[in-house]
Amino acid sequence: MDRWLLRLGIAAPVLYLGGVIVGSLFYPGYSHATQYASELGSASAARPEIFNYGIIAAGVCAVLAGLGFALVLRTLSKGWLVSSLAGLSISLWGASMIMGGMFPMPDERHGGFGLGMAIQVAPLLVFLALNGRAQMTGLKTFLLLVLIASGALFAIMMGVGGLVHRADVGLWQRAYALSSIPWIAVAALCLDQAMGRRRAPAA
């Protein structure tokens, strides 16, 4: 059960990015360079349900995957606190996606009351949960790179450096999304493989 829940973490980024890509195809004149992704689910979109249902589905997968992360990390690391916090951070991001799809912009609830910010610390928490496993150096290095990249892009999106302008806000948001969401699928896949090796019968 823990691995099946974990595998939903592979689906979550795919559903989110799929909602953005497919939703934009049904929005005449939509610009990925100048418009926010959330505009795909607003009243101005021709088919807002594509984006909204997509991120709701992604959110449901992420909420359940968070439980899978917690269970698998606890098994691999033998520690429950950091493992639970890592899973919770992913589940909170999922909850914010569900709210974002249920309450399209400009509804004030669209932002999920900031729950999605938990994704910023998720790579660090997964890294810390795996800190004692020398054989997962590749994943841990990847998580640190994700943490640095997503942290830098989040700061830029918040106005640091004055780099974001109306003409390119969409591009910056896409860059931030690519740094802060797809890693969930990579981590889920790597952890699933680690669990498979752990449970494989000895030759």
Short mmCIF file of C-alpha atoms in Angstrom, two decimals:
data_model
loop_
_atom_site.label_atom_id
_atom_site.label_comp_id
_atom_site.label_asym_id
_atom_site.label_seq_id
_atom_site.Cartn_x
_atom_site.Cartn_y
_atom_site.Cartn_z
CA MET A 1 0.00 0.00 0.00
CA ASP A 2 2.80 2.43 0.85
CA ARG A 3 4.39 2.03 -2.58
CA TRP A 4 1.08 2.45 -4.40
CA LEU A 5 0.47 5.69 -2.52
CA LEU A 6 4.02 6.80 -3.29
CA ARG A 7 3.53 6.14 -7.01
CA LEU A 8 0.74 8.71 -7.09
CA GLY A 9 3.57 11.19 -6.65
CA ILE A 10 4.63 10.34 -10.19
CA ALA A 11 1.17 11.18 -11.50
CA ALA A 12 0.75 14.50 -9.67
CA PRO A 13 3.27 16.58 -11.68
CA VAL A 14 2.10 14.97 -14.93
CA LEU A 15 -1.50 15.94 -14.23
CA TYR A 16 -0.54 19.48 -13.24
CA LEU A 17 1.65 20.11 -16.27
CA GLY A 18 -0.89 18.37 -18.49
CA GLY A 19 -3.59 20.72 -17.25
CA VAL A 20 -1.43 23.71 -18.12
CA ILE A 21 -0.47 22.46 -21.58
CA VAL A 22 -3.87 21.12 -22.66
CA GLY A 23 -5.76 24.01 -21.07
CA SER A 24 -3.69 26.52 -23.02
CA LEU A 25 -4.57 24.79 -26.30
CA PHE A 26 -8.24 25.62 -25.69
CA TYR A 27 -7.59 29.24 -24.71
CA PRO A 28 -7.35 31.34 -27.90
CA GLY A 29 -4.63 33.95 -27.64
CA TYR A 30 -3.22 32.62 -24.38
CA SER A 31 0.45 33.48 -23.83
CA HIS A 32 2.71 31.34 -21.65
CA ALA A 33 5.13 34.28 -21.60
CA THR A 34 2.85 36.98 -20.23
CA GLN A 35 0.02 35.18 -18.41
CA TYR A 36 -0.18 33.23 -15.17
CA ALA A 37 -1.09 29.55 -15.29
CA SER A 38 -4.10 30.20 -13.04
CA GLU A 39 -5.68 32.30 -15.77
CA LEU A 40 -6.34 29.03 -17.60
CA GLY A 41 -8.97 28.22 -14.98
CA SER A 42 -10.54 31.67 -14.77
CA ALA A 43 -13.78 32.86 -16.32
CA SER A 44 -11.82 34.35 -19.24
CA ALA A 45 -10.79 30.87 -20.43
CA ALA A 46 -12.91 29.07 -23.01
CA ARG A 47 -12.57 25.71 -21.21
CA PRO A 48 -11.53 26.48 -17.62
CA GLU A 49 -12.56 23.03 -16.44
CA ILE A 50 -9.57 21.47 -18.22
CA PHE A 51 -7.09 23.28 -16.00
CA ASN A 52 -9.23 23.22 -12.88
CA TYR A 53 -10.00 19.50 -13.02
CA GLY A 54 -6.38 18.83 -13.90
CA ILE A 55 -4.97 20.55 -10.83
CA ILE A 56 -7.66 19.05 -8.59
CA ALA A 57 -6.63 15.60 -9.80
CA ALA A 58 -2.98 16.51 -9.30
CA GLY A 59 -3.80 17.73 -5.81
CA VAL A 60 -5.62 14.54 -4.84
CA CYS A 61 -2.67 12.48 -6.06
CA ALA A 62 -0.23 14.67 -4.12
CA VAL A 63 -2.24 14.49 -0.89
CA LEU A 64 -2.22 10.69 -1.05
CA ALA A 65 1.39 10.57 -2.26
CA GLY A 66 2.39 12.60 0.79
CA LEU A 67 1.23 9.72 2.96
CA GLY A 68 3.19 7.34 0.74
CA PHE A 69 6.32 9.47 1.10
CA ALA A 70 5.94 9.51 4.88
CA LEU A 71 5.51 5.73 5.10
CA VAL A 72 8.31 4.87 2.68
CA LEU A 73 10.77 7.37 4.14
CA ARG A 74 10.01 6.06 7.61
CA THR A 75 10.80 2.54 6.44
CA LEU A 76 14.01 3.56 4.70
CA SER A 77 15.28 5.94 7.37
CA LYS A 78 13.84 4.46 10.57
CA GLY A 79 12.90 7.97 11.67
CA TRP A 80 9.30 9.09 11.92
CA LEU A 81 9.42 12.84 12.60
CA VAL A 82 11.26 14.18 9.55
CA SER A 83 9.66 11.50 7.36
CA SER A 84 6.21 12.58 8.49
CA LEU A 85 7.00 16.26 7.95
CA ALA A 86 8.31 15.51 4.45
CA GLY A 87 5.10 13.71 3.56
CA LEU A 88 2.98 16.43 5.15
CA SER A 89 4.68 19.15 3.11
CA ILE A 90 3.79 17.35 -0.13
CA SER A 91 0.22 16.72 1.04
CA LEU A 92 -0.21 20.40 1.92
CA TRP A 93 0.87 21.39 -1.57
CA GLY A 94 -1.68 18.93 -2.90
CA ALA A 95 -4.39 20.47 -0.73
CA SER A 96 -3.56 23.90 -2.15
CA MET A 97 -3.92 22.52 -5.68
CA ILE A 98 -7.35 21.11 -4.84
CA MET A 99 -8.43 24.50 -3.51
CA GLY A 100 -6.95 26.23 -6.54
CA GLY A 101 -9.09 24.12 -8.86
CA MET A 102 -12.24 24.37 -6.76
CA PHE A 103 -11.98 28.14 -6.40
CA PRO A 104 -10.62 29.64 -9.65
CA MET A 105 -9.00 33.07 -9.62
CA PRO A 106 -9.82 35.76 -8.66
CA ASP A 107 -11.45 33.98 -5.69
CA GLU A 108 -9.30 34.70 -2.63
CA ARG A 109 -9.39 31.00 -1.74
CA HIS A 110 -7.62 30.15 -4.99
CA GLY A 111 -4.24 30.53 -3.30
CA GLY A 112 -5.04 27.82 -0.78
CA PHE A 113 -4.26 30.18 2.11
CA GLY A 114 -0.56 29.68 1.50
CA LEU A 115 -0.56 25.91 2.01
CA GLY A 116 1.33 25.46 -1.24
CA MET A 117 4.36 27.21 0.25
CA ALA A 118 5.10 23.95 2.06
CA ILE A 119 6.53 22.61 -1.19
CA GLN A 120 9.51 24.93 -0.69
CA VAL A 121 10.80 22.90 2.26
CA ALA A 122 9.75 19.48 0.95
CA PRO A 123 13.02 18.71 -0.90
CA LEU A 124 15.02 19.58 2.21
CA LEU A 125 12.84 17.39 4.42
CA VAL A 126 13.11 14.43 2.05
CA PHE A 127 16.89 14.98 1.95
CA LEU A 128 17.11 15.03 5.75
CA ALA A 129 15.00 11.89 6.01
CA LEU A 130 17.48 10.12 3.71
CA ASN A 131 20.59 11.61 5.26
CA GLY A 132 21.75 8.32 6.73
CA ARG A 133 21.49 6.34 3.49
CA ALA A 134 24.82 6.55 1.66
CA GLN A 135 23.54 4.51 -1.30
CA MET A 136 21.06 7.24 -2.27
CA THR A 137 23.67 9.92 -2.93
CA GLY A 138 22.31 10.64 -6.41
CA LEU A 139 18.80 11.41 -5.18
CA LYS A 140 20.09 13.48 -2.27
CA THR A 141 22.29 15.56 -4.57
CA PHE A 142 19.34 16.08 -6.89
CA LEU A 143 17.16 17.21 -3.97
CA LEU A 144 19.73 19.81 -2.92
CA LEU A 145 19.90 21.16 -6.47
CA VAL A 146 16.10 21.37 -6.55
CA LEU A 147 16.12 23.20 -3.22
CA ILE A 148 18.60 25.78 -4.49
CA ALA A 149 16.91 26.30 -7.86
CA SER A 150 13.35 26.50 -6.55
CA GLY A 151 14.44 28.75 -3.69
CA ALA A 152 16.15 31.16 -6.06
CA LEU A 153 13.23 31.24 -8.48
CA PHE A 154 10.73 31.67 -5.65
CA ALA A 155 12.70 34.69 -4.44
CA ILE A 156 12.71 36.13 -7.96
CA MET A 157 8.94 35.59 -8.24
CA MET A 158 8.55 37.46 -4.96
CA GLY A 159 10.30 40.47 -6.49
CA VAL A 160 13.92 39.99 -5.44
CA GLY A 161 16.19 41.57 -8.03
CA GLY A 162 13.33 43.20 -9.92
CA LEU A 163 13.69 40.67 -12.73
CA VAL A 164 10.02 39.83 -13.26
CA HIS A 165 8.03 42.06 -15.60
CA ARG A 166 4.58 41.81 -17.12
CA ALA A 167 6.12 40.82 -20.44
CA ASP A 168 7.80 37.74 -18.96
CA VAL A 169 5.94 36.89 -15.75
CA GLY A 170 4.55 33.72 -17.31
CA LEU A 171 8.01 32.49 -18.24
CA TRP A 172 9.30 33.04 -14.72
CA GLN A 173 6.29 31.25 -13.28
CA ARG A 174 6.83 28.29 -15.62
CA ALA A 175 10.49 28.15 -14.60
CA TYR A 176 9.51 28.15 -10.94
CA ALA A 177 6.90 25.44 -11.51
CA LEU A 178 9.43 23.25 -13.33
CA SER A 179 11.87 23.65 -10.44
CA SER A 180 9.36 22.97 -7.67
CA ILE A 181 6.94 20.31 -8.97
CA PRO A 182 8.44 17.63 -11.28
CA TRP A 183 11.02 16.62 -8.66
CA ILE A 184 8.18 14.94 -6.74
CA ALA A 185 7.87 12.38 -9.54
CA VAL A 186 11.63 11.79 -9.67
CA ALA A 187 11.85 11.32 -5.91
CA ALA A 188 8.82 9.03 -5.87
CA LEU A 189 10.32 6.86 -8.61
CA CYS A 190 13.71 6.63 -6.87
CA LEU A 191 12.14 5.80 -3.50
CA ASP A 192 9.89 3.19 -5.09
CA GLN A 193 12.92 1.53 -6.65
CA ALA A 194 14.73 1.62 -3.30
CA MET A 195 11.77 -0.08 -1.64
CA GLY A 196 11.75 -2.68 -4.38
CA ARG A 197 15.39 -3.51 -3.76
CA ARG A 198 14.81 -3.63 -0.01
CA ARG A 199 11.93 -6.08 -0.32
CA ALA A 200 13.44 -8.23 -3.06
CA PRO A 201 14.15 -11.78 -1.84
CA ALA A 202 17.80 -12.53 -1.28
CA ALA A 203 19.40 -14.61 -4.04
#
